[in-house]
Every structure is written in structure tokens, then in C-alpha cells.
PDB file of C-alpha atoms (C1' of nucleotides) in Angstrom:
ATOM      1  CA  MET C  19       3.974   3.188  -1.971  1.00 74.00           C
ATOM      2  CA  PRO C  20       4.041   0.589   0.511  1.00 90.00           C
ATOM      3  CA  GLU C  21       2.523  -2.533  -0.540  1.00 92.00           C
ATOM      4  CA  LEU C  22       2.988  -6.148   0.260  1.00 93.00           C
ATOM      5  CA  PRO C  23       6.608  -6.702  -0.659  1.00 94.00           C
ATOM      6  CA  GLU C  24       7.463  -3.095   1.013  1.00 94.00           C
ATOM      7  CA  VAL C  25       5.753  -3.663   4.177  1.00 94.00           C
ATOM      8  CA  GLU C  26       7.108  -7.471   4.377  1.00 95.00           C
ATOM      9  CA  THR C  27      10.838  -5.778   3.848  1.00 95.00           C
ATOM     10  CA  VAL C  28      10.270  -3.313   6.676  1.00 95.00           C
ATOM     11  CA  ARG C  29       8.916  -6.266   8.895  1.00 96.00           C
ATOM     12  CA  ARG C  30      11.958  -8.258   8.425  1.00 96.00           C
ATOM     13  CA  GLN C  31      14.157  -5.509   9.300  1.00 96.00           C
ATOM     14  CA  LEU C  32      12.357  -4.266  12.318  1.00 96.00           C
ATOM     15  CA  GLU C  33      11.819  -8.041  13.757  1.00 96.00           C
ATOM     16  CA  GLY C  34      15.554  -8.419  13.826  1.00 96.00           C
ATOM     17  CA  VAL C  35      15.975  -5.230  16.039  1.00 97.00           C
ATOM     18  CA  ILE C  36      13.267  -4.490  18.004  1.00 97.00           C
ATOM     19  CA  VAL C  37      12.221  -7.669  19.211  1.00 98.00           C
ATOM     20  CA  GLY C  38      12.940  -8.057  23.274  1.00 98.00           C
ATOM     21  CA  GLU C  39      12.914  -4.127  23.623  1.00 98.00           C
ATOM     22  CA  GLU C  40      10.991  -2.598  26.290  1.00 98.00           C
ATOM     23  CA  VAL C  41       8.603   0.667  25.323  1.00 98.00           C
ATOM     24  CA  ALA C  42      10.314   3.403  27.612  1.00 98.00           C
ATOM     25  CA  LYS C  43       8.335   6.252  26.086  1.00 97.00           C
ATOM     26  CA  VAL C  44       5.784   7.276  23.229  1.00 96.00           C
ATOM     27  CA  GLU C  45       5.866  10.645  21.958  1.00 96.00           C
ATOM     28  CA  VAL C  46       3.018  11.769  19.837  1.00 95.00           C
ATOM     29  CA  ARG C  47       3.626  14.796  17.512  1.00 93.00           C
ATOM     30  CA  ALA C  48       0.529  14.278  15.635  1.00 92.00           C
ATOM     31  CA  GLY C  49      -2.529  13.294  16.929  1.00 91.00           C
ATOM     32  CA  ILE C  50      -4.330  12.142  13.903  1.00 90.00           C
ATOM     33  CA  SER C  51      -1.504   9.610  13.566  1.00 93.00           C
ATOM     34  CA  ILE C  52      -2.387   7.502  16.427  1.00 94.00           C
ATOM     35  CA  ILE C  53      -5.199   5.725  17.367  1.00 93.00           C
ATOM     36  CA  GLY C  54      -5.795   5.099  20.996  1.00 93.00           C
ATOM     37  CA  ASN C  55      -3.284   5.817  23.989  1.00 94.00           C
ATOM     38  CA  GLY C  56       0.220   5.444  23.429  1.00 95.00           C
ATOM     39  CA  GLU C  57       0.545   5.556  27.043  1.00 95.00           C
ATOM     40  CA  GLU C  58      -0.750   1.982  27.182  1.00 96.00           C
ATOM     41  CA  ILE C  59       1.878   0.102  25.989  1.00 97.00           C
ATOM     42  CA  VAL C  60       4.648   1.954  28.078  1.00 97.00           C
ATOM     43  CA  GLY C  61       6.475  -0.828  30.084  1.00 98.00           C
ATOM     44  CA  LYS C  62       5.657  -3.449  27.328  1.00 98.00           C
ATOM     45  CA  ARG C  63       7.942  -5.551  25.717  1.00 98.00           C
ATOM     46  CA  VAL C  64       8.046  -6.392  21.930  1.00 98.00           C
ATOM     47  CA  GLU C  65       7.522  -9.882  21.278  1.00 98.00           C
ATOM     48  CA  SER C  66       7.171 -10.263  17.604  1.00 97.00           C
ATOM     49  CA  VAL C  67       6.703  -8.253  14.395  1.00 96.00           C
ATOM     50  CA  GLY C  68       4.154  -9.692  11.907  1.00 95.00           C
ATOM     51  CA  ARG C  69       2.402  -8.776   9.115  1.00 94.00           C
ATOM     52  CA  VAL C  70      -1.217  -8.984   7.685  1.00 93.00           C
ATOM     53  CA  ALA C  71      -1.356  -7.847   3.791  1.00 93.00           C
ATOM     54  CA  LYS C  72      -0.137  -4.415   4.229  1.00 93.00           C
ATOM     55  CA  GLN C  73      -0.228  -3.876   7.945  1.00 94.00           C
ATOM     56  CA  LEU C  74       2.417  -4.423  10.504  1.00 95.00           C
ATOM     57  CA  ILE C  75       1.287  -6.221  13.500  1.00 95.00           C
ATOM     58  CA  VAL C  76       3.759  -5.659  16.472  1.00 96.00           C
ATOM     59  CA  ARG C  77       2.778  -7.805  19.343  1.00 97.00           C
ATOM     60  CA  LEU C  78       3.832  -6.734  22.902  1.00 97.00           C
ATOM     61  CA  SER C  79       3.771  -8.343  26.335  1.00 98.00           C
ATOM     62  CA  ASP C  80       0.410  -8.798  28.309  1.00 97.00           C
ATOM     63  CA  ARG C  81      -1.574  -9.600  25.059  1.00 96.00           C
ATOM     64  CA  ALA C  82      -1.027  -5.890  23.731  1.00 96.00           C
ATOM     65  CA  GLY C  83       0.127  -4.591  20.399  1.00 96.00           C
ATOM     66  CA  MET C  84       0.303  -2.166  17.769  1.00 96.00           C
ATOM     67  CA  VAL C  85      -1.137  -2.384  14.233  1.00 95.00           C
ATOM     68  CA  VAL C  86       0.791   0.204  11.896  1.00 95.00           C
ATOM     69  CA  HIS C  87      -0.735   1.064   8.355  1.00 94.00           C
ATOM     70  CA  LEU C  88       1.755   2.973   6.235  1.00 93.00           C
ATOM     71  CA  LYS C  89      -0.883   3.822   3.432  1.00 92.00           C
ATOM     72  CA  MET C  90       1.036   5.903   0.926  1.00 89.00           C
ATOM     73  CA  THR C  91       3.715   7.984   2.593  1.00 92.00           C
ATOM     74  CA  GLY C  92       4.340   6.026   5.785  1.00 93.00           C
ATOM     75  CA  ARG C  93       7.529   4.945   7.253  1.00 94.00           C
ATOM     76  CA  LEU C  94       8.599   2.888   9.952  1.00 95.00           C
ATOM     77  CA  VAL C  95      12.302   3.903  10.652  1.00 95.00           C
ATOM     78  CA  LEU C  96      14.899   3.159  12.967  1.00 95.00           C
ATOM     79  CA  ASP C  97      17.472   5.972  11.658  1.00 94.00           C
ATOM     80  CA  GLU C  98      18.119   8.669  14.466  1.00 94.00           C
ATOM     81  CA  GLY C  99      18.175  11.073  11.830  1.00 93.00           C
ATOM     82  CA  TYR C 100      14.069  10.656  11.812  1.00 94.00           C
ATOM     83  CA  ALA C 101      14.385  12.439  15.024  1.00 94.00           C
ATOM     84  CA  LYS C 102      14.145  15.929  13.982  1.00 92.00           C
ATOM     85  CA  SER C 103      12.160  15.675  11.006  1.00 93.00           C
ATOM     86  CA  PRO C 104       9.037  17.689  10.861  1.00 92.00           C
ATOM     87  CA  TYR C 105       7.089  14.654   9.299  1.00 93.00           C
ATOM     88  CA  THR C 106       7.958  12.343  12.090  1.00 94.00           C
ATOM     89  CA  ARG C 107       4.475  11.885  13.737  1.00 95.00           C
ATOM     90  CA  VAL C 108       5.022   9.375  16.480  1.00 96.00           C
ATOM     91  CA  VAL C 109       8.580   8.487  18.283  1.00 96.00           C
ATOM     92  CA  PHE C 110       8.897   4.948  20.336  1.00 97.00           C
ATOM     93  CA  VAL C 111      11.588   5.142  22.790  1.00 97.00           C
ATOM     94  CA  PHE C 112      12.905   2.258  24.110  1.00 98.00           C
ATOM     95  CA  LYS C 113      14.389   1.478  27.418  1.00 98.00           C
ATOM     96  CA  SER C 114      17.689   0.461  25.797  1.00 98.00           C
ATOM     97  CA  GLY C 115      17.775   4.025  24.381  1.00 97.00           C
ATOM     98  CA  LYS C 116      17.136   2.857  20.887  1.00 97.00           C
ATOM     99  CA  ALA C 117      14.025   4.663  19.078  1.00 96.00           C
ATOM    100  CA  MET C 118      11.455   3.864  16.308  1.00 97.00           C
ATOM    101  CA  TYR C 119       9.951   6.705  14.453  1.00 96.00           C
ATOM    102  CA  PHE C 120       6.654   6.718  12.529  1.00 95.00           C
ATOM    103  CA  TRP C 121       7.102   9.219   9.607  1.00 95.00           C
ATOM    104  CA  ASP C 122       4.376   9.945   7.149  1.00 93.00           C
ATOM    105  CA  THR C 123       3.802  13.438   5.263  1.00 92.00           C
ATOM    106  CA  ARG C 124       0.552  12.991   4.204  1.00 90.00           C
ATOM    107  CA  LYS C 125      -0.787  11.634   7.505  1.00 91.00           C
ATOM    108  CA  PHE C 126      -3.099   8.805   5.952  1.00 90.00           C
ATOM    109  CA  GLY C 127      -1.217   6.410   7.678  1.00 93.00           C
ATOM    110  CA  TRP C 128      -1.618   5.617  11.460  1.00 94.00           C
ATOM    111  CA  VAL C 129      -0.645   3.680  14.418  1.00 95.00           C
ATOM    112  CA  LYS C 130      -3.363   2.059  16.392  1.00 95.00           C
ATOM    113  CA  ILE C 131      -2.688   0.874  20.053  1.00 95.00           C
ATOM    114  CA  ILE C 132      -4.364  -2.331  21.029  1.00 94.00           C
ATOM    115  CA  LYS C 133      -5.538  -3.857  24.207  1.00 93.00           C
ATOM    116  CA  ASN C 134      -6.068  -7.452  22.797  1.00 93.00           C
ATOM    117  CA  LEU C 135      -3.966  -8.058  19.944  1.00 95.00           C
ATOM    118  CA  SER C 136      -5.351 -11.748  19.128  1.00 93.00           C
ATOM    119  CA  GLU C 137      -8.938 -10.375  18.614  1.00 91.00           C
ATOM    120  CA  GLU C 138      -7.613  -7.501  16.602  1.00 92.00           C
ATOM    121  CA  GLU C 139      -5.718  -9.904  14.286  1.00 91.00           C
ATOM    122  CA  SER C 140      -8.594 -12.141  13.768  1.00 90.00           C
ATOM    123  CA  ARG C 141     -10.902  -9.152  12.741  1.00 88.00           C
ATOM    124  CA  LEU C 142      -8.396  -8.063  10.333  1.00 89.00           C
ATOM    125  CA  LYS C 143      -7.957 -11.568   8.739  1.00 88.00           C
ATOM    126  CA  LYS C 144     -11.970 -11.872   8.616  1.00 87.00           C
ATOM    127  CA  ALA C 145     -12.087  -8.410   6.953  1.00 89.00           C
ATOM    128  CA  LEU C 146      -9.600  -9.048   4.210  1.00 91.00           C
ATOM    129  CA  GLY C 147      -9.078 -11.641   1.300  1.00 93.00           C
ATOM    130  CA  PRO C 148      -6.195 -13.840   1.057  1.00 93.00           C
ATOM    131  CA  GLU C 149      -2.677 -12.965  -0.122  1.00 94.00           C
ATOM    132  CA  PRO C 150      -1.721 -13.969  -3.610  1.00 95.00           C
ATOM    133  CA  TRP C 151       0.124 -16.884  -2.093  1.00 94.00           C
ATOM    134  CA  GLU C 152      -2.883 -18.292   0.024  1.00 94.00           C
ATOM    135  CA  ILE C 153      -5.578 -18.795  -2.967  1.00 95.00           C
ATOM    136  CA  GLU C 154      -5.358 -21.046  -5.985  1.00 95.00           C
ATOM    137  CA  GLY C 155      -6.076 -20.039  -9.328  1.00 96.00           C
ATOM    138  CA  GLU C 156      -9.703 -21.603  -9.416  1.00 96.00           C
ATOM    139  CA  GLU C 157     -10.606 -19.766  -6.294  1.00 95.00           C
ATOM    140  CA  LEU C 158      -9.611 -16.758  -7.691  1.00 95.00           C
ATOM    141  CA  TRP C 159     -11.449 -17.183 -10.752  1.00 96.00           C
ATOM    142  CA  GLN C 160     -14.506 -18.037  -9.021  1.00 95.00           C
ATOM    143  CA  LYS C 161     -14.321 -14.621  -6.990  1.00 94.00           C
ATOM    144  CA  LEU C 162     -13.566 -12.872 -10.295  1.00 95.00           C
ATOM    145  CA  GLN C 163     -16.984 -14.476 -11.744  1.00 94.00           C
ATOM    146  CA  ARG C 164     -18.991 -12.421  -9.167  1.00 92.00           C
ATOM    147  CA  THR C 165     -18.243  -9.193 -10.420  1.00 93.00           C
ATOM    148  CA  LYS C 166     -17.951  -7.501 -13.699  1.00 91.00           C
ATOM    149  CA  ARG C 167     -15.683  -4.519 -12.499  1.00 92.00           C
ATOM    150  CA  ALA C 168     -12.431  -3.775 -14.092  1.00 93.00           C
ATOM    151  CA  MET C 169      -9.727  -6.373 -13.337  1.00 95.00           C
ATOM    152  CA  LYS C 170      -7.286  -3.939 -12.120  1.00 93.00           C
ATOM    153  CA  THR C 171     -10.071  -2.763  -9.695  1.00 94.00           C
ATOM    154  CA  VAL C 172     -10.781  -6.064  -8.234  1.00 94.00           C
ATOM    155  CA  LEU C 173      -6.940  -7.107  -7.949  1.00 95.00           C
ATOM    156  CA  LEU C 174      -6.945  -3.825  -5.315  1.00 93.00           C
ATOM    157  CA  ASP C 175      -9.892  -4.762  -3.743  1.00 93.00           C
ATOM    158  CA  GLN C 176      -8.459  -5.991  -0.124  1.00 92.00           C
ATOM    159  CA  ALA C 177     -11.768  -7.804   0.578  1.00 92.00           C
ATOM    160  CA  VAL C 178     -11.080 -10.107  -2.575  1.00 93.00           C
ATOM    161  CA  LEU C 179      -7.146 -10.437  -2.596  1.00 94.00           C
ATOM    162  CA  SER C 180      -4.929  -8.397   0.073  1.00 93.00           C
ATOM    163  CA  GLY C 181      -1.565  -7.291  -0.257  1.00 93.00           C
ATOM    164  CA  VAL C 182      -1.788  -5.907  -4.008  1.00 94.00           C
ATOM    165  CA  GLY C 183      -1.446  -2.386  -4.643  1.00 92.00           C
ATOM    166  CA  ASN C 184      -1.475  -0.332  -7.906  1.00 92.00           C
ATOM    167  CA  ILE C 185       2.085  -1.112  -8.763  1.00 92.00           C
ATOM    168  CA  TYR C 186       1.954  -4.975  -8.725  1.00 93.00           C
ATOM    169  CA  ALA C 187      -1.628  -5.059  -9.936  1.00 94.00           C
ATOM    170  CA  ASN C 188      -0.265  -3.107 -13.228  1.00 93.00           C
ATOM    171  CA  ASP C 189       2.738  -5.143 -13.403  1.00 94.00           C
ATOM    172  CA  GLY C 190       1.101  -8.363 -12.721  1.00 95.00           C
ATOM    173  CA  LEU C 191      -1.695  -7.716 -15.436  1.00 95.00           C
ATOM    174  CA  PHE C 192       1.200  -6.724 -17.991  1.00 95.00           C
ATOM    175  CA  LEU C 193       3.152 -10.261 -17.469  1.00 96.00           C
ATOM    176  CA  ALA C 194      -0.179 -12.098 -17.496  1.00 96.00           C
ATOM    177  CA  GLY C 195      -0.937 -10.227 -20.801  1.00 96.00           C
ATOM    178  CA  VAL C 196      -4.496  -9.141 -19.529  1.00 96.00           C
ATOM    179  CA  ASP C 197      -6.114  -5.671 -20.126  1.00 94.00           C
ATOM    180  CA  PRO C 198      -6.591  -4.036 -16.772  1.00 93.00           C
ATOM    181  CA  ARG C 199     -10.046  -2.592 -18.011  1.00 92.00           C
ATOM    182  CA  ARG C 200     -11.508  -6.053 -18.689  1.00 93.00           C
ATOM    183  CA  PRO C 201     -14.483  -7.259 -16.675  1.00 94.00           C
ATOM    184  CA  ALA C 202     -13.316  -9.530 -14.045  1.00 94.00           C
ATOM    185  CA  ASN C 203     -16.034 -11.944 -14.988  1.00 95.00           C
ATOM    186  CA  SER C 204     -14.999 -12.165 -18.728  1.00 95.00           C
ATOM    187  CA  LEU C 205     -11.703 -13.906 -17.737  1.00 96.00           C
ATOM    188  CA  SER C 206     -11.028 -17.550 -18.523  1.00 96.00           C
ATOM    189  CA  MET C 207      -9.829 -20.070 -15.600  1.00 97.00           C
ATOM    190  CA  ASP C 208      -6.655 -20.138 -17.452  1.00 97.00           C
ATOM    191  CA  GLU C 209      -6.135 -16.233 -17.475  1.00 97.00           C
ATOM    192  CA  ALA C 210      -7.099 -16.084 -14.073  1.00 96.00           C
ATOM    193  CA  ASP C 211      -4.625 -18.638 -13.065  1.00 97.00           C
ATOM    194  CA  LYS C 212      -2.128 -16.634 -15.237  1.00 97.00           C
ATOM    195  CA  VAL C 213      -2.781 -13.541 -13.403  1.00 96.00           C
ATOM    196  CA  LEU C 214      -2.556 -15.094  -9.864  1.00 96.00           C
ATOM    197  CA  LYS C 215       1.037 -16.744 -11.188  1.00 97.00           C
ATOM    198  CA  ALA C 216       2.173 -13.236 -12.407  1.00 96.00           C
ATOM    199  CA  LEU C 217       1.062 -11.259  -9.341  1.00 95.00           C
ATOM    200  CA  GLN C 218       3.085 -13.842  -7.158  1.00 96.00           C
ATOM    201  CA  LYS C 219       6.057 -13.371  -9.501  1.00 96.00           C
ATOM    202  CA  VAL C 220       6.048  -9.712  -9.636  1.00 95.00           C
ATOM    203  CA  MET C 221       5.772  -9.559  -5.802  1.00 95.00           C
ATOM    204  CA  GLU C 222       8.363 -12.032  -5.329  1.00 95.00           C
ATOM    205  CA  ARG C 223      10.565  -9.481  -7.435  1.00 95.00           C
ATOM    206  CA  GLY C 224       9.611  -6.941  -5.456  1.00 94.00           C
ATOM    207  CA  LEU C 225      10.699  -8.374  -2.394  1.00 94.00           C
ATOM    208  CA  GLU C 226      13.870  -9.617  -3.534  1.00 95.00           C
ATOM    209  CA  LEU C 227      14.762  -5.848  -4.752  1.00 94.00           C
ATOM    210  CA  GLY C 228      13.651  -4.689  -1.259  1.00 92.00           C
ATOM    211  CA  GLY C 229      10.365  -2.875  -2.640  1.00 91.00           C
ATOM    212  CA  ALA C 230       9.480  -0.125  -4.704  1.00 90.00           C
ATOM    213  CA  SER C 231      10.728   3.391  -4.050  1.00 86.00           C
ATOM    214  CA  ASP C 232       9.318   5.343  -7.075  1.00 79.00           C
ATOM    215  CA  ASN C 233       7.758   7.875  -4.674  1.00 74.00           C
ATOM    216  CA  THR C 234       8.394   7.903  -0.934  1.00 85.00           C
ATOM    217  CA  TYR C 235       8.898   4.545   0.082  1.00 92.00           C
ATOM    218  CA  ARG C 236      11.788   3.810   2.405  1.00 93.00           C
ATOM    219  CA  ASP C 237      12.755   0.917   4.400  1.00 94.00           C
ATOM    220  CA  ALA C 238      13.442   0.463   8.082  1.00 95.00           C
ATOM    221  CA  TYR C 239      16.797   1.912   7.608  1.00 94.00           C
ATOM    222  CA  GLY C 240      15.519   4.815   5.830  1.00 93.00           C
ATOM    223  CA  ARG C 241      16.890   3.187   2.344  1.00 93.00           C
ATOM    224  CA  MET C 242      15.130   2.846  -0.893  1.00 92.00           C
ATOM    225  CA  GLY C 243      14.099  -0.312  -2.598  1.00 92.00           C
ATOM    226  CA  LYS C 244      15.164  -1.065  -6.259  1.00 91.00           C
ATOM    227  CA  TYR C 245      12.035  -2.497  -7.803  1.00 92.00           C
ATOM    228  CA  GLN C 246      11.409   0.866  -9.394  1.00 91.00           C
ATOM    229  CA  GLU C 247      14.425  -0.021 -11.491  1.00 90.00           C
ATOM    230  CA  HIS C 248      12.281  -2.766 -12.791  1.00 92.00           C
ATOM    231  CA  PHE C 249       9.022  -1.728 -13.225  1.00 93.00           C
ATOM    232  CA  LEU C 250       7.250  -3.511 -16.511  1.00 94.00           C
ATOM    233  CA  VAL C 251       4.760  -1.065 -17.101  1.00 93.00           C
ATOM    234  CA  TYR C 252       3.979   0.926 -13.939  1.00 92.00           C
ATOM    235  CA  GLY C 253       4.870   4.739 -14.445  1.00 89.00           C
ATOM    236  CA  ARG C 254       6.341   3.877 -17.857  1.00 90.00           C
ATOM    237  CA  THR C 255       3.847   6.051 -20.003  1.00 88.00           C
ATOM    238  CA  GLY C 256       5.118   6.449 -23.731  1.00 89.00           C
ATOM    239  CA  GLU C 257       7.780   3.944 -23.220  1.00 90.00           C
ATOM    240  CA  LYS C 258       8.629   0.850 -25.084  1.00 92.00           C
ATOM    241  CA  CYS C 259       6.698  -2.382 -24.283  1.00 94.00           C
ATOM    242  CA  LYS C 260       9.220  -4.727 -22.518  1.00 94.00           C
ATOM    243  CA  ARG C 261       7.649  -7.960 -23.972  1.00 95.00           C
ATOM    244  CA  ARG C 262      10.149  -9.383 -26.454  1.00 94.00           C
ATOM    245  CA  GLY C 263       8.960  -9.017 -30.216  1.00 95.00           C
ATOM    246  CA  CYS C 264       6.242  -6.518 -29.155  1.00 95.00           C
ATOM    247  CA  ILE C 265       6.358  -3.232 -30.886  1.00 93.00           C
ATOM    248  CA  GLY C 266       3.664  -1.528 -28.496  1.00 93.00           C
ATOM    249  CA  LYS C 267       3.985   1.418 -26.362  1.00 91.00           C
ATOM    250  CA  VAL C 268       2.579   1.624 -22.763  1.00 92.00           C
ATOM    251  CA  ILE C 269      -0.113   4.152 -22.389  1.00 90.00           C
ATOM    252  CA  ARG C 270      -1.658   5.521 -19.280  1.00 88.00           C
ATOM    253  CA  VAL C 271      -5.611   5.333 -18.412  1.00 89.00           C
ATOM    254  CA  THR C 272      -7.672   5.904 -15.334  1.00 89.00           C
ATOM    255  CA  VAL C 273      -9.484   2.895 -14.073  1.00 91.00           C
ATOM    256  CA  GLY C 274     -11.203   3.230 -10.775  1.00 87.00           C
ATOM    257  CA  GLY C 275      -9.702   6.583 -10.260  1.00 85.00           C
ATOM    258  CA  ARG C 276      -6.189   5.402 -10.470  1.00 89.00           C
ATOM    259  CA  GLY C 277      -3.469   5.682 -12.619  1.00 89.00           C
ATOM    260  CA  THR C 278      -3.358   2.486 -14.936  1.00 91.00           C
ATOM    261  CA  PHE C 279      -0.508   1.437 -17.265  1.00 92.00           C
ATOM    262  CA  PHE C 280      -0.616  -1.261 -19.919  1.00 93.00           C
ATOM    263  CA  CYS C 281       0.446  -2.128 -23.366  1.00 94.00           C
ATOM    264  CA  PRO C 282      -2.503  -2.107 -25.889  1.00 93.00           C
ATOM    265  CA  GLU C 283      -0.740  -4.321 -28.058  1.00 94.00           C
ATOM    266  CA  CYS C 284      -0.233  -7.215 -26.267  1.00 93.00           C
ATOM    267  CA  GLN C 285      -2.475  -7.183 -23.145  1.00 95.00           C
ATOM    268  CA  LYS C 286      -6.034  -8.113 -24.320  1.00 93.00           C
TER     269      LYS C 286
ATOM    270  C1'  DA M  30     -20.890   0.080  -8.240  1.00 54.71           C
ATOM    271  C1'  DA M  31     -19.114   4.260  -8.602  1.00 54.71           C
ATOM    272  C1'  DT M  32     -17.408   8.663  -6.443  1.00 54.71           C
ATOM    273  C1'  DG M  33     -15.307  12.105  -2.854  1.00 54.71           C
ATOM    274  C1'  DG M  34     -12.164  12.873   0.901  1.00 54.71           C
ATOM    275  C1'  DC M  35      -8.549  12.410   3.621  1.00 54.71           C
ATOM    276  C1'  DC M  36      -3.317  14.858   3.352  1.00 54.71           C
ATOM    277  C1'  DT M  37       0.607  17.375   1.656  1.00 54.71           C
ATOM    278  C1'  DG M  38       4.953  17.392  -1.289  1.00 54.71           C
ATOM    279  C1'  DG M  39       6.007  17.955  -5.911  1.00 54.71           C
ATOM    280  C1'  DT M  40       5.316  19.441 -10.543  1.00 54.71           C
ATOM    281  C1'  DG M  41       3.809  21.877 -14.654  1.00 54.71           C
TER     282       DG M  41
ATOM    283  C1'  DC S   5      -1.974  28.431  -9.024  1.00 54.71           C
ATOM    284  C1'  DA S   6      -4.227  24.107 -10.384  1.00 54.71           C
ATOM    285  C1'  DC S   7      -3.366  19.565 -10.295  1.00 54.71           C
ATOM    286  C1'  DC S   8      -1.697  14.946  -9.250  1.00 54.71           C
ATOM    287  C1'  DA S   9       0.041  10.749  -6.467  1.00 54.71           C
ATOM    288  C1'  DG S  10      -3.389   6.498  -4.210  1.00 54.71           C
ATOM    289  C1'  DG S  11      -4.882   2.908   0.057  1.00 54.71           C
ATOM    290  C1'  DC S  12      -8.849   2.807   2.216  1.00 54.71           C
ATOM    291  C1'  DC S  13     -13.341   4.291   4.110  1.00 54.71           C
ATOM    292  C1'  DA S  14     -17.792   6.878   3.693  1.00 54.71           C
ATOM    293  C1'  DT S  15     -20.999   8.153   0.786  1.00 54.71           C
ATOM    294  C1'  DT S  16     -24.405   8.504  -2.803  1.00 54.71           C
TER     295       DT S  16
END
DNA sequence: AATGGCCTGGTG
DNA sequence: CACCAGGCCATT
């Protein structure tokens, strides 16, 4: 699932290829996958590729742009092989002949065409909380004090902290030794700080490994990441706890309607 | 604060 | 054939 490390991986790859390219054609194959009118960006040049939490921000000339959210199964790829896939929803053809494909089996994701990108970007940043590197432990602790929702649910709340998804929330809580079901306001300042540091660590690891391709995630070249080979608890139901000296086994419960994995022996 | 729905492929 | 995957938003 594309969370912050996956989206950042794609951003870096796209940046190196599409900056400077001029949009020649936008072919919409599934209307539901695009918000706004693709025609509006024809003739515009790509100025930069940015990211806000899990969303990609493509800045175009004349203040225009695109915001892309991959949600669960979305991909933004440069590989020509995607031209004939039945799940390719929008095709961007550049003047040079290069193409970029928005691919999404489940059609949860979208590409949004924006007239004034700066305006849209500040709206987005206002709605989203800080990314894990943009906040201190004490500030996170203060936010946690305001709710008794389960810890993992709060980590997934993009208004509290942005960019964290189910995989890194589970693995981060494991690394911090915190039970995902704990009411957020029951954490001590020290625990909140540990959770933050742990999230930063697992997400950095995810980025180093090119993201997690447990399911359908692929990078801009259509390649898999490798973080799934290093999951700490995510998807490891019944397997041995990875903490040294711990004899526990990973169990799966549902928290906030989502699959939640942890070791009941060492996450308290 | 908790729940349902959006979608569709993959699995049991 | 029923059910699961989960980011995000709307509804209750």
C-alpha cells in the first residue's frame, strides 16, 4: 500500500524523468479516476514533482498542476508496458513521446487537475497534520492526550499525523513496544516519544528499501519494493516475535476496522 | 467516536 | 460463493 515511503520513492523517480516535459495529450480511460478536465493541462510543462503526506504534487507551468492520490492500489508508472493494461485509467503523453500511466485496479485513487496549485497545496497542508519528521515527541504527546481512541487508529488519522498507513503504524508500534489498542491518552510522554522515533525509523527503513510491495505497490518503473521482506509484525500472524529474547507470537486483531498485528508478550 | 461505502482482484 | 484487503470521506 502506498504510504509515505512508497509515495516518496515514486516522487524521486518521476522527478528525474518528467521535469521539463510538456503535456501533449491526456487520455482518460476511466472517468472516475480523474477530477477536473485533463484538457486544461495540455501544452503545460512539468516544473517539479513534490509530495504532501501520501499525495503527489505535480507542478505545471502557468500555476497549474495535478495532485495524485494512489490510495490502495494506484500506481504512477513510466513503463510502456502499461499502455495496454485494462487497469490503466489515465494516460499522460508528453511532447517528447514519453508517457506516464495512472494505473489503479480498484479505482480508489485519483488524479486531480488543478488551476491554481499553490492554493490547493496550502489547503492540503492545512487539512493534514505534520509528517513524522515535522513534529517533536512532546507535541505528539499533547495531541494524544486529547483522545482516548486506540493508538493505532490515531496514528492513521491524517489530521493528527500525516503519511502513516497501516503497515508502518503496526511496525512502528511494535518497535516502540506499545500495544496498538492502548487509548492514546494513556501514553506517557516517554512512550509518545518512543512511538514517534520508532515511526521515523521504520519509515526510513521503508524508504531505503524502496517501499513495501506486500500487495500491489510498484514504483515508477513498475518494480517492487523490498520492505515486505523485513516486516516486523505486519502480516506476520502466528509467526515468532522478532524482538530478541521474546517468546511471543504475532497475533492479528481488528482495530478501527483494520487488520492490526502485534506481539502480546512485548507490546504493553 | 464508530461505522459503512467506495471498488475489484485474490483467496478459501 | 462469501469474504477480505484499507485510505479516506460521509453518515450516524
